[in-house]
Coordinates of C-alpha atoms in Angstrom, one line a residue:
Chain K
M1 CA -122.1 -90.2 70.6
F2 CA -123.2 -87.8 67.7
I3 CA -126.7 -86.7 68.2
D4 CA -129.0 -84.3 66.2
V5 CA -131.3 -81.4 67.2
K6 CA -134.2 -83.7 68.0
E7 CA -132.1 -85.9 70.2
T8 CA -130.6 -82.9 71.9
A9 CA -134.0 -81.5 72.6
T10 CA -135.2 -84.8 74.0
L11 CA -132.1 -85.2 76.2
L12 CA -132.4 -81.7 77.6
S13 CA -136.1 -82.1 78.3
E14 CA -135.4 -85.2 80.4
K15 CA -133.0 -83.3 82.7
N16 CA -133.4 -80.7 85.4
N17 CA -130.7 -78.6 87.2
I18 CA -128.7 -77.9 84.1
L19 CA -125.3 -76.0 83.9
L20 CA -124.4 -74.3 80.7
L21 CA -120.7 -73.5 80.2
C22 CA -119.1 -70.9 78.0
H23 CA -115.6 -70.7 76.7
S24 CA -113.0 -68.4 78.1
H25 CA -112.3 -65.1 76.3
P26 CA -116.1 -65.2 75.8
D27 CA -117.6 -63.9 72.6
G28 CA -121.2 -63.1 71.4
D29 CA -121.7 -66.6 70.2
T30 CA -120.9 -68.6 73.3
L31 CA -122.6 -66.1 75.6
G32 CA -125.6 -65.4 73.4
S33 CA -126.2 -69.2 72.7
A34 CA -125.9 -70.1 76.4
T35 CA -128.1 -67.3 77.8
A36 CA -130.8 -67.9 75.1
L37 CA -130.9 -71.6 75.8
A38 CA -131.0 -70.9 79.6
Y39 CA -134.0 -68.6 79.2
A40 CA -135.7 -71.1 76.9
L41 CA -135.2 -74.1 79.3
R42 CA -136.2 -72.0 82.3
Q43 CA -139.6 -71.4 80.6
T44 CA -140.2 -75.2 80.9
G45 CA -139.7 -75.0 84.7
K46 CA -136.1 -76.2 84.8
N47 CA -133.3 -74.8 86.9
V48 CA -130.6 -73.6 84.5
T49 CA -127.5 -71.5 85.1
V50 CA -124.8 -70.1 82.8
K51 CA -121.1 -70.0 83.9
C52 CA -118.0 -68.7 82.3
G53 CA -114.5 -69.0 83.8
D54 CA -113.4 -65.6 82.5
R55 CA -114.3 -62.0 82.7
I56 CA -117.4 -61.0 80.6
S57 CA -117.2 -57.7 78.8
P58 CA -119.9 -55.2 79.9
S59 CA -121.2 -55.1 76.3
F60 CA -122.8 -58.5 77.0
D61 CA -124.5 -57.4 80.2
F62 CA -127.9 -57.1 78.5
M63 CA -127.9 -60.9 78.0
F64 CA -128.1 -61.4 81.7
A65 CA -130.8 -58.8 82.4
E66 CA -133.5 -61.3 83.2
M67 CA -131.2 -64.1 84.5
V68 CA -132.6 -64.4 88.1
E69 CA -130.1 -66.4 90.1
Q70 CA -131.1 -70.0 90.8
D71 CA -129.4 -72.0 93.6
F72 CA -129.1 -75.7 92.8
E73 CA -126.6 -78.5 92.4
P74 CA -126.1 -79.1 88.7
E75 CA -126.8 -82.7 87.5
F76 CA -126.3 -82.2 83.8
T77 CA -123.5 -80.0 82.3
V78 CA -123.5 -78.7 78.7
A79 CA -120.6 -77.1 76.9
I80 CA -121.8 -74.4 74.5
D81 CA -119.6 -73.4 71.5
I82 CA -116.5 -75.1 73.1
A83 CA -114.3 -77.1 70.8
D84 CA -111.9 -78.3 73.4
T85 CA -111.9 -78.4 77.2
K86 CA -108.7 -76.3 77.2
L87 CA -110.9 -73.4 76.1
L88 CA -112.8 -73.5 79.4
G89 CA -109.9 -71.6 80.9
R90 CA -107.5 -73.1 83.4
E91 CA -109.7 -73.0 86.5
F92 CA -112.9 -74.2 84.9
E93 CA -111.0 -76.9 83.0
G94 CA -109.8 -78.3 86.4
I95 CA -113.4 -78.3 87.7
Y96 CA -115.5 -79.2 84.8
A97 CA -113.5 -81.0 82.1
S98 CA -114.5 -84.4 83.3
K99 CA -118.1 -83.5 84.1
I100 CA -119.4 -82.4 80.7
D101 CA -122.4 -84.5 79.6
L102 CA -123.2 -82.8 76.3
C103 CA -121.5 -80.5 73.9
I104 CA -123.3 -78.2 71.4
D105 CA -120.9 -76.8 68.9
H106 CA -120.2 -75.7 65.3
H107 CA -116.4 -75.9 65.3
G108 CA -115.1 -78.4 62.8
S109 CA -112.0 -78.6 65.0
N110 CA -114.0 -79.9 68.0
V111 CA -111.9 -82.6 69.7
L112 CA -115.0 -84.7 70.6
Y113 CA -114.4 -84.7 74.3
A114 CA -118.0 -85.0 75.4
P115 CA -120.0 -88.3 75.7
E116 CA -122.8 -86.7 73.7
I117 CA -122.2 -84.2 71.0
W118 CA -124.4 -82.2 68.6
L119 CA -121.9 -80.8 66.1
D120 CA -122.8 -78.9 63.0
A121 CA -119.6 -77.6 61.4
E122 CA -121.7 -76.1 58.5
S123 CA -123.5 -73.8 60.9
A124 CA -122.1 -70.2 60.9
S125 CA -122.7 -70.0 64.6
T126 CA -123.7 -72.0 67.6
A127 CA -126.5 -69.5 67.9
E128 CA -128.1 -70.7 64.7
M129 CA -128.2 -74.2 66.2
I130 CA -129.7 -73.0 69.4
Y131 CA -132.4 -71.2 67.4
L132 CA -133.3 -74.5 65.8
L133 CA -133.1 -76.2 69.2
I134 CA -135.4 -73.7 70.9
C135 CA -137.9 -74.2 68.0
E136 CA -137.7 -77.9 68.5
L137 CA -138.3 -77.4 72.3
G138 CA -141.5 -75.6 71.3
V139 CA -140.7 -72.7 73.6
Q140 CA -141.5 -69.1 73.0
I141 CA -138.7 -66.9 71.7
T142 CA -138.9 -63.7 73.7
P143 CA -137.4 -60.4 72.5
L144 CA -134.5 -61.0 74.9
I145 CA -133.9 -64.5 73.7
A146 CA -134.0 -63.2 70.1
S147 CA -131.4 -60.5 71.0
C148 CA -129.1 -63.0 72.6
L149 CA -129.3 -65.3 69.5
F150 CA -129.0 -62.4 67.1
T151 CA -125.8 -61.3 68.8
G152 CA -124.3 -64.8 68.2
V153 CA -125.5 -64.9 64.6
A154 CA -124.1 -61.4 63.8
T155 CA -120.8 -61.6 65.7
D156 CA -119.7 -65.0 64.4
T157 CA -120.4 -64.0 60.8
G158 CA -118.7 -60.6 61.0
C159 CA -122.2 -59.1 60.6
F160 CA -123.0 -61.3 57.6
R161 CA -119.7 -60.7 55.8
F162 CA -117.8 -63.9 56.4
S163 CA -118.0 -66.9 54.0
N164 CA -119.8 -69.0 56.6
T165 CA -122.9 -66.8 56.1
T166 CA -125.7 -68.9 54.4
V167 CA -129.3 -68.6 53.3
R168 CA -130.2 -70.0 56.7
T169 CA -128.2 -67.2 58.4
F170 CA -130.3 -64.5 56.7
E171 CA -133.5 -66.5 57.3
I172 CA -132.8 -66.8 61.0
A173 CA -131.7 -63.1 61.2
A174 CA -135.1 -62.2 59.6
K175 CA -137.0 -64.4 62.1
L176 CA -135.1 -63.0 65.1
S177 CA -135.6 -59.5 63.9
A178 CA -139.4 -60.1 63.6
L179 CA -139.4 -61.7 67.1
G180 CA -138.1 -58.4 68.5
A181 CA -134.3 -58.7 68.5
D182 CA -132.7 -55.3 69.0
T183 CA -130.8 -55.8 65.8
Y184 CA -129.8 -52.2 65.2
N185 CA -128.4 -51.5 68.6
I186 CA -126.6 -54.9 68.8
I187 CA -124.9 -54.2 65.4
Q188 CA -124.0 -50.7 66.6
V189 CA -122.4 -51.9 69.7
F190 CA -120.4 -54.8 68.2
F191 CA -119.6 -53.4 64.7
E192 CA -120.3 -49.7 64.3
T193 CA -119.0 -48.1 67.5
K194 CA -115.4 -47.5 68.2
T195 CA -114.3 -46.1 71.5
R196 CA -111.8 -43.3 71.3
T197 CA -109.2 -45.7 72.7
Y198 CA -110.0 -48.4 70.2
A199 CA -109.8 -45.8 67.4
A200 CA -106.3 -44.8 68.6
L201 CA -105.2 -48.5 68.9
E202 CA -106.5 -49.2 65.4
K203 CA -104.5 -46.3 64.0
L204 CA -101.3 -47.7 65.6
A205 CA -102.2 -51.2 64.3
I206 CA -102.7 -50.0 60.8
E207 CA -99.3 -48.3 61.0
S208 CA -97.8 -51.6 62.0
M209 CA -99.1 -53.4 58.9
R210 CA -96.3 -55.4 57.1
Y211 CA -96.6 -57.6 54.0
Y212 CA -95.0 -61.0 53.3
C213 CA -95.2 -63.7 50.7
N214 CA -95.2 -61.3 47.7
D215 CA -97.9 -59.2 49.4
R216 CA -100.2 -62.2 49.7
C217 CA -99.9 -62.1 53.5
A218 CA -100.5 -59.0 55.7
F219 CA -99.5 -58.8 59.4
I220 CA -100.6 -56.5 62.1
T221 CA -98.6 -56.7 65.3
V222 CA -100.1 -55.2 68.5
T223 CA -97.6 -54.8 71.4
Q224 CA -98.2 -54.0 75.0
D225 CA -96.6 -50.6 74.3
M226 CA -99.4 -49.9 71.9
Y227 CA -102.0 -50.5 74.6
R228 CA -100.2 -48.0 76.8
R229 CA -99.9 -45.4 74.0
S230 CA -103.6 -45.7 72.9
G231 CA -105.1 -46.1 76.4
S232 CA -106.7 -49.3 75.0
D233 CA -106.3 -52.9 76.3
E234 CA -106.7 -56.5 75.2
S235 CA -110.5 -56.4 75.5
E236 CA -110.6 -54.3 72.4
V237 CA -108.1 -56.1 70.2
D238 CA -110.4 -58.8 68.7
R239 CA -111.9 -56.3 66.2
L240 CA -108.6 -55.8 64.6
A241 CA -108.4 -59.4 63.4
N242 CA -110.3 -58.7 60.2
L243 CA -108.3 -55.7 59.0
P244 CA -105.2 -57.3 57.3
R245 CA -107.3 -59.7 55.2
Q246 CA -109.3 -56.7 53.8
I247 CA -106.3 -55.4 51.8
E248 CA -106.8 -56.2 48.1
G249 CA -104.6 -59.2 47.0
V250 CA -104.1 -60.4 50.5
L251 CA -104.9 -64.1 50.9
V252 CA -104.0 -64.5 54.6
G253 CA -104.3 -61.8 57.2
V254 CA -102.7 -62.1 60.6
T255 CA -103.2 -60.1 63.8
M256 CA -100.5 -61.0 66.3
R257 CA -100.8 -59.5 69.7
E258 CA -98.2 -59.6 72.5
L259 CA -99.6 -61.0 75.8
K260 CA -98.4 -59.8 79.2
D261 CA -96.1 -62.8 79.6
G262 CA -94.3 -61.9 76.3
S263 CA -95.9 -64.7 74.2
F264 CA -98.0 -63.9 71.2
K265 CA -101.5 -64.8 70.3
A266 CA -102.1 -64.9 66.5
S267 CA -105.5 -64.6 64.8
V268 CA -105.3 -65.9 61.2
R269 CA -108.0 -65.0 58.6
T270 CA -107.9 -66.5 55.1
H271 CA -109.6 -66.2 51.8
G272 CA -110.6 -68.9 49.4
D273 CA -109.9 -72.5 50.4
I274 CA -106.7 -71.7 52.3
D275 CA -107.3 -73.5 55.6
A276 CA -106.6 -71.2 58.6
S277 CA -107.2 -74.1 61.1
E278 CA -104.6 -76.2 59.2
I279 CA -102.0 -73.3 59.5
C280 CA -102.7 -72.8 63.2
G281 CA -103.1 -76.5 63.9
R282 CA -99.4 -77.1 62.9
L283 CA -98.5 -74.5 65.6
G284 CA -100.7 -76.0 68.3
G285 CA -103.8 -74.0 67.7
G286 CA -107.1 -74.5 65.8
G287 CA -110.4 -73.0 64.6
H288 CA -112.3 -72.8 61.4
M289 CA -111.4 -72.9 57.7
G290 CA -111.5 -69.1 57.3
A291 CA -110.6 -68.1 60.9
A292 CA -108.3 -69.7 63.4
G293 CA -105.8 -68.9 66.1
C294 CA -102.6 -70.1 67.9
T295 CA -100.1 -69.0 70.5
L296 CA -96.5 -68.3 69.6
Y297 CA -93.4 -68.0 71.7
G298 CA -90.0 -66.4 71.3
T299 CA -89.2 -62.9 70.2
K300 CA -91.6 -60.9 68.0
Q301 CA -89.4 -61.7 65.0
Q302 CA -89.2 -65.5 65.8
A303 CA -93.0 -65.6 66.3
T304 CA -93.6 -63.8 63.0
N305 CA -91.1 -66.1 61.1
S306 CA -92.6 -69.3 62.4
L307 CA -96.1 -68.3 61.3
V308 CA -95.0 -66.8 58.0
K309 CA -93.3 -70.1 57.2
E310 CA -96.5 -72.1 57.6
I311 CA -98.5 -69.4 55.7
Q312 CA -96.0 -69.4 52.8
D313 CA -96.5 -73.1 52.4
E314 CA -100.3 -72.9 52.2
I315 CA -100.2 -69.9 49.9
T316 CA -97.7 -71.7 47.6
A317 CA -99.9 -74.8 47.5
F318 CA -103.0 -72.6 46.9
L319 CA -101.5 -70.7 44.0
A320 CA -100.1 -73.8 42.4
K321 CA -103.6 -75.4 42.5
N322 CA -105.4 -72.3 41.2
N323 CA -103.0 -71.3 38.4
Chain X
M1 CA -149.7 -39.4 40.8
F2 CA -148.7 -41.7 43.6
I3 CA -149.0 -45.3 42.6
D4 CA -148.2 -48.6 44.3
V5 CA -146.4 -51.8 43.3
K6 CA -149.4 -53.3 41.5
E7 CA -150.1 -50.2 39.5
T8 CA -146.4 -49.9 38.7
A9 CA -146.4 -53.5 37.4
T10 CA -149.5 -52.8 35.3
L11 CA -148.1 -49.6 33.9
L12 CA -144.9 -51.2 32.9
S13 CA -146.6 -54.3 31.4
E14 CA -148.5 -52.0 29.1
K15 CA -145.4 -50.4 27.7
N16 CA -142.6 -51.5 25.4
N17 CA -139.3 -49.8 24.5
I18 CA -138.5 -48.7 28.0
L19 CA -135.5 -46.6 29.1
L20 CA -134.4 -46.9 32.7
L21 CA -132.3 -44.0 34.1
C22 CA -129.8 -44.1 37.0
H23 CA -128.5 -41.2 39.0
S24 CA -125.1 -39.7 38.5
H25 CA -122.2 -40.8 40.9
P26 CA -124.0 -44.1 40.5
D27 CA -124.1 -46.5 43.4
G28 CA -125.1 -50.2 43.9
D29 CA -128.8 -49.3 44.5
T30 CA -129.5 -47.2 41.4
L31 CA -127.5 -49.6 39.1
G32 CA -128.6 -52.9 40.8
S33 CA -132.2 -51.8 40.7
A34 CA -132.2 -50.7 37.1
T35 CA -130.3 -53.6 35.7
A36 CA -132.4 -56.1 37.7
L37 CA -135.6 -54.5 36.4
A38 CA -134.2 -54.4 32.8
Y39 CA -133.5 -58.1 32.9
A40 CA -136.9 -58.9 34.3
L41 CA -138.8 -56.8 31.8
R42 CA -136.7 -58.2 28.9
Q43 CA -137.9 -61.7 29.9
T44 CA -141.4 -60.6 29.0
G45 CA -140.2 -59.7 25.5
K46 CA -139.8 -55.9 25.9
N47 CA -137.0 -53.7 24.7
V48 CA -135.3 -52.2 27.8
T49 CA -132.1 -50.3 28.2
V50 CA -130.3 -48.8 31.2
K51 CA -128.5 -45.5 31.0
C52 CA -126.4 -43.4 33.3
G53 CA -125.0 -40.0 32.6
D54 CA -121.8 -40.7 34.6
R55 CA -118.9 -43.0 34.7
I56 CA -119.7 -46.4 36.1
S57 CA -117.1 -48.0 38.4
P58 CA -115.7 -51.4 37.1
S59 CA -116.9 -53.0 40.3
F60 CA -120.4 -52.9 38.8
D61 CA -119.4 -54.4 35.5
F62 CA -120.9 -57.8 36.5
M63 CA -124.4 -56.2 36.5
F64 CA -124.2 -55.7 32.7
A65 CA -122.7 -59.1 31.9
E66 CA -125.9 -60.3 30.1
M67 CA -127.2 -56.9 29.0
V68 CA -127.2 -57.5 25.2
E69 CA -127.6 -54.1 23.5
Q70 CA -131.0 -53.4 22.1
D71 CA -131.5 -50.6 19.5
F72 CA -134.8 -48.8 19.8
E73 CA -136.5 -45.5 20.3
P74 CA -137.6 -45.2 24.0
E75 CA -141.3 -44.5 24.4
F76 CA -141.4 -44.8 28.2
T77 CA -138.8 -43.4 30.6
V78 CA -138.3 -44.5 34.2
A79 CA -136.1 -42.8 36.8
I80 CA -134.7 -45.4 39.2
D81 CA -133.6 -44.3 42.7
I82 CA -133.5 -40.6 41.7
A83 CA -134.9 -38.1 44.1
D84 CA -134.4 -35.0 41.9
T85 CA -133.8 -34.5 38.2
K86 CA -130.6 -32.6 39.2
L87 CA -129.2 -35.9 40.2
L88 CA -129.3 -37.1 36.6
G89 CA -126.1 -35.1 36.0
R90 CA -125.9 -32.0 33.9
E91 CA -126.0 -33.6 30.5
F92 CA -128.7 -36.1 31.2
E93 CA -130.8 -33.5 33.0
G94 CA -130.9 -31.5 29.9
I95 CA -131.9 -34.4 27.7
Y96 CA -134.3 -36.4 30.0
A97 CA -135.6 -34.1 32.8
S98 CA -138.8 -33.3 30.9
K99 CA -139.3 -36.8 29.5
I100 CA -139.6 -38.9 32.7
D101 CA -142.9 -40.8 32.8
L102 CA -142.4 -42.8 36.0
C103 CA -140.2 -42.6 39.1
I104 CA -139.4 -45.5 41.4
D105 CA -137.7 -44.3 44.5
H106 CA -137.2 -44.7 48.3
H107 CA -135.9 -41.2 49.1
G108 CA -138.2 -39.3 51.5
S109 CA -136.6 -36.1 50.0
N110 CA -138.0 -36.9 46.5
V111 CA -139.1 -33.7 44.9
L112 CA -142.0 -35.4 43.1
Y113 CA -140.9 -34.4 39.6
A114 CA -142.5 -37.3 37.8
P115 CA -146.1 -37.6 36.6
E116 CA -146.3 -41.1 38.1
I117 CA -144.4 -42.0 41.2
W118 CA -144.0 -45.2 43.3
L119 CA -142.3 -43.9 46.4
D120 CA -141.6 -46.0 49.5
A121 CA -139.6 -43.9 52.0
E122 CA -139.7 -46.8 54.5
S123 CA -137.8 -49.0 52.1
A124 CA -134.1 -49.3 52.9
S125 CA -133.3 -49.5 49.2
T126 CA -134.9 -49.1 45.9
A127 CA -133.7 -52.7 45.3
E128 CA -136.1 -54.0 47.9
M129 CA -138.9 -52.3 46.0
I130 CA -137.7 -53.7 42.6
Y131 CA -137.7 -57.2 44.2
L132 CA -141.4 -56.8 45.1
L133 CA -142.1 -55.4 41.6
I134 CA -140.4 -58.3 39.9
C135 CA -142.4 -60.7 42.1
E136 CA -145.5 -58.8 41.1
L137 CA -144.6 -59.1 37.4
G138 CA -144.4 -62.8 37.9
V139 CA -141.0 -63.1 36.2
Q140 CA -138.2 -65.5 37.2
I141 CA -135.5 -64.0 39.3
T142 CA -132.3 -65.4 37.8
P143 CA -129.0 -65.6 39.8
L144 CA -127.8 -62.5 38.0
I145 CA -131.0 -60.5 38.8
A146 CA -130.6 -61.7 42.4
S147 CA -127.0 -60.5 42.5
C148 CA -128.0 -57.1 41.1
L149 CA -130.7 -56.7 43.7
F150 CA -128.6 -58.0 46.5
T151 CA -125.9 -55.4 45.7
G152 CA -128.5 -52.6 46.1
V153 CA -129.9 -54.2 49.3
A154 CA -126.5 -54.6 50.9
T155 CA -124.9 -51.3 49.8
D156 CA -127.8 -49.0 50.8
T157 CA -127.9 -50.6 54.3
G158 CA -124.1 -50.5 54.9
C159 CA -124.3 -54.3 54.8
F160 CA -127.3 -54.5 57.2
R161 CA -125.8 -52.0 59.6
F162 CA -127.8 -48.9 59.1
S163 CA -131.0 -48.1 60.9
N164 CA -133.0 -48.4 57.7
T165 CA -132.5 -52.2 57.9
T166 CA -135.8 -54.0 58.6
V167 CA -137.2 -57.5 58.9
R168 CA -138.1 -57.3 55.2
T169 CA -134.4 -56.4 54.4
F170 CA -133.2 -59.7 56.0
E171 CA -136.1 -61.6 54.4
I172 CA -135.3 -60.3 51.0
A173 CA -131.6 -61.0 51.5
A174 CA -132.5 -64.6 52.4
K175 CA -134.7 -64.9 49.3
L176 CA -132.0 -63.4 47.0
S177 CA -129.3 -65.6 48.6
A178 CA -131.5 -68.7 48.0
L179 CA -132.1 -67.6 44.4
G180 CA -128.4 -67.7 43.7
A181 CA -127.2 -64.2 44.5
D182 CA -123.4 -64.2 44.8
T183 CA -123.7 -62.7 48.3
Y184 CA -120.2 -63.5 49.6
N185 CA -118.3 -62.0 46.7
I186 CA -120.6 -58.9 46.5
I187 CA -120.0 -58.2 50.1
Q188 CA -116.2 -58.8 49.7
V189 CA -116.0 -56.3 46.9
F190 CA -118.1 -53.5 48.4
F191 CA -117.3 -53.9 52.1
E192 CA -114.4 -56.2 52.8
T193 CA -111.8 -55.3 50.3
K194 CA -109.6 -52.3 50.5
T195 CA -107.2 -51.4 47.7
R196 CA -103.8 -50.4 48.9
T197 CA -104.5 -46.9 47.7
Y198 CA -107.8 -46.8 49.6
A199 CA -106.1 -48.1 52.7
A200 CA -103.5 -45.3 52.4
L201 CA -106.3 -42.7 51.9
E202 CA -108.2 -44.1 54.9
K203 CA -105.1 -43.6 57.0
L204 CA -104.8 -40.0 56.0
A205 CA -108.5 -39.4 56.5
I206 CA -108.4 -40.9 60.0
E207 CA -105.5 -38.6 60.8
S208 CA -107.6 -35.6 59.6
M209 CA -110.4 -36.4 62.1
R210 CA -111.4 -33.4 64.2
Y211 CA -114.1 -33.1 66.8
Y212 CA -116.7 -30.3 67.3
C213 CA -119.8 -29.7 69.5
N214 CA -118.3 -31.1 72.7
D215 CA -117.1 -34.2 70.8
R216 CA -120.6 -34.9 69.5
C217 CA -119.6 -34.2 66.0
A218 CA -116.6 -35.7 64.2
F219 CA -115.3 -34.4 60.9
I220 CA -113.0 -36.0 58.3
T221 CA -111.7 -33.7 55.6
V222 CA -110.3 -35.2 52.4
T223 CA -108.3 -32.8 50.3
Q224 CA -107.1 -33.2 46.7
D225 CA -103.6 -33.4 48.1
M226 CA -104.6 -36.5 50.0
Y227 CA -105.6 -38.2 46.7
R228 CA -102.1 -37.3 45.4
R229 CA -100.3 -38.6 48.5
S230 CA -102.3 -41.9 48.7
G231 CA -102.5 -42.6 45.0
S232 CA -106.3 -42.9 45.5
D233 CA -109.1 -40.8 43.9
E234 CA -112.7 -39.7 44.3
S235 CA -114.0 -43.1 43.2
E236 CA -112.8 -44.5 46.5
V237 CA -114.0 -41.8 48.9
D238 CA -117.6 -42.9 49.5
R239 CA -116.5 -45.6 51.9
L240 CA -115.0 -43.1 54.3
A241 CA -118.5 -41.6 54.9
N242 CA -119.3 -43.9 57.8
L243 CA -116.1 -43.6 59.8
P244 CA -116.7 -40.4 61.8
R245 CA -120.1 -41.5 63.1
Q246 CA -118.5 -44.8 64.4
I247 CA -116.6 -43.0 67.2
E248 CA -118.3 -43.5 70.6
G249 CA -120.3 -40.5 71.7
V250 CA -120.4 -39.0 68.2
L251 CA -124.0 -38.1 67.1
V252 CA -123.2 -36.6 63.7
G253 CA -120.3 -37.7 61.5
V254 CA -119.2 -35.7 58.5
T255 CA -116.9 -36.6 55.6
M256 CA -116.1 -33.5 53.7
R257 CA -114.2 -33.8 50.4
E258 CA -112.6 -31.2 48.3
L259 CA -113.7 -31.3 44.7
K260 CA -111.4 -30.3 41.8
D261 CA -113.1 -26.9 41.5
G262 CA -112.3 -26.1 45.1
S263 CA -115.8 -26.6 46.5
F264 CA -116.6 -29.3 49.1
K265 CA -119.0 -32.1 49.0
A266 CA -120.2 -33.2 52.5
S267 CA -121.7 -36.5 53.5
V268 CA -123.5 -36.3 56.8
R269 CA -124.4 -39.4 58.9
T270 CA -126.4 -39.1 62.1
H271 CA -127.5 -41.3 65.0
G272 CA -130.8 -41.3 66.7
D273 CA -133.5 -39.0 65.4
I274 CA -131.1 -36.2 64.3
D275 CA -132.2 -35.6 60.8
A276 CA -129.3 -35.4 58.3
S277 CA -131.6 -34.4 55.4
E278 CA -132.8 -31.4 57.5
I279 CA -129.2 -30.3 58.2
C280 CA -128.2 -30.7 54.5
G281 CA -131.5 -29.3 53.3
R282 CA -130.7 -26.0 54.9
L283 CA -127.5 -25.9 52.9
G284 CA -129.1 -26.8 49.6
G285 CA -128.7 -30.6 49.8
G286 CA -130.9 -33.5 50.8
G287 CA -131.1 -37.2 51.5
H288 CA -132.4 -39.5 54.2
M289 CA -132.9 -39.1 58.0
G290 CA -129.6 -40.9 58.8
A291 CA -127.6 -40.1 55.7
A292 CA -127.6 -37.0 53.5
G293 CA -125.3 -34.7 51.6
C294 CA -124.7 -31.2 50.4
T295 CA -122.2 -29.0 48.5
L296 CA -120.3 -26.2 50.3
Y297 CA -118.3 -23.3 49.0
G298 CA -115.6 -21.0 50.3
T299 CA -112.4 -22.0 52.1
K300 CA -112.1 -25.3 54.0
Q301 CA -112.6 -23.4 57.2
Q302 CA -115.7 -21.5 55.9
A303 CA -117.2 -24.7 54.6
T304 CA -116.6 -26.5 57.9
N305 CA -118.0 -23.6 59.9
S306 CA -121.2 -23.3 58.0
L307 CA -121.9 -27.0 58.4
V308 CA -120.9 -27.2 62.0
K309 CA -123.3 -24.3 62.8
E310 CA -126.2 -26.3 61.4
I311 CA -125.1 -29.4 63.1
Q312 CA -124.7 -27.6 66.5
D313 CA -128.3 -26.4 66.3
E314 CA -129.6 -30.0 65.6
I315 CA -127.4 -31.5 68.4
T316 CA -128.5 -28.9 70.9
A317 CA -132.2 -29.5 70.1
F318 CA -131.7 -33.3 70.2
L319 CA -129.9 -33.2 73.6
A320 CA -132.5 -30.8 75.0
K321 CA -135.3 -33.2 74.0
N322 CA -133.5 -36.3 75.3
N323 CA -132.3 -35.0 78.7

């Protein structure tokens, strides 16, 4: 069931007509990993296509610049950076959940739904794994492949700022940069450019910051009304997730956003060994040690309370252990 | 007059009793480079000390953790990351300006005041140069030296986000990380942690944002009153410098801060090949292509107008060339 990079390379080299699936609410890692692998496998003469059951932000358009359409019946389906078939999105889950042959992922919370799985929970991004896989395949890393992979490497580490960043992360960044990845422009787009509407949303979000648990927990709440007032929308909200944890003394930062159906999606970011995936797991969500998410129901106050309760327990345990 | 890394290593290896000078308003690069070089040279049995004519922020204390005091009469003085003796600060300029034997620097605007100079304007930081120098000296890079250097590498590239970041920057970051640099905590301190007072200042600064030159130029103005209202002070203001340039469509971002004497210090950040050091140079300042500074006099409005005028000229020329 668990396979390594060599076995993954061997398995893929034996197949043709390969479908690569990305998770819904697609990010730089799932898309960069899938497109890079597609370009690499196509170099070996295979038919490969990338699909995502959700809207893809135009900022990722460059990844598909050389993705000439290929018409074929998939015979091997690979889930890329997908911890759970739920994350395929409702429509794709119905179509593909039972058809996945291989999963390549770095989420420790992976529910092991695939018959074959290459899982490296120590890897900061799936893109780092795909870099190693392409090296194993012996295929040339073009500047476009390097840019796709660099996007995954940079976005899943918050541009080298999160605790998942390792020596290997910097080494691979150096290699991809040398291979022609458009590192500067990628970083500008995903980290250093704010639209006027995002800047307006950020201002409202910062004003919404509230503190709990003796200032050890900071909450930003983004409402549908804030989208209206700023001219922004949900596609820009992810970048707020890191802000509450940045405040000095804060151990757990939360960005909670109201969805159109009135429910709330919370992104939890933690410091030290406070486990965000444990907090979110108890509320039906999941993710990584330092970054996880869950969906909450009820009023804004009820949603906040239920999450603060779980966070308080983790912070109390953490402080007891470290004092 | 111009020497390279080998000649610099040879020159230093012939000397004992070495004084390393940092620039005033000291940052991670001048301090990290000087302390790293001091530790490295001390390993070879030399007396070396690091001096700065200005207050050093406590966030740099870790760099001096193993800097046992040595009492000696300096016989060789090296300016580290100092483009002009003016930048030594008034007191140190009086004492040391005529005594500098060697300058190690990466500022293209260096006024070439030293009899011997190793200048690499392509290097993103002086710390990258010191890394190469220490390798040339054949001295062991301890975890503390690696941390000092990593601080310079990270802070002078805006944590790998500025256009000065190269393949070599990532390679050296990987090497320093492997050698035990405390990369995560350094990045947390300098990029991912906001004091409550800084967060309050940032909020006021964002509210002060004004646009000029058809929205191609964004200005933040920080007044002494904002320090009072936020509880913050000048030691926290540098981090604001990058904010105006982040707004989509902005080519030149300015953070102008009121000093206690009523004058204004402007930090100019540019995109593309708009030369910030050219803009600031015309107003008596200097720096790099993408980041420079100058001091302005008169009322806030007069200071703003004189800078906007120079910026408008550069933006007009840039747009004419690129359209």
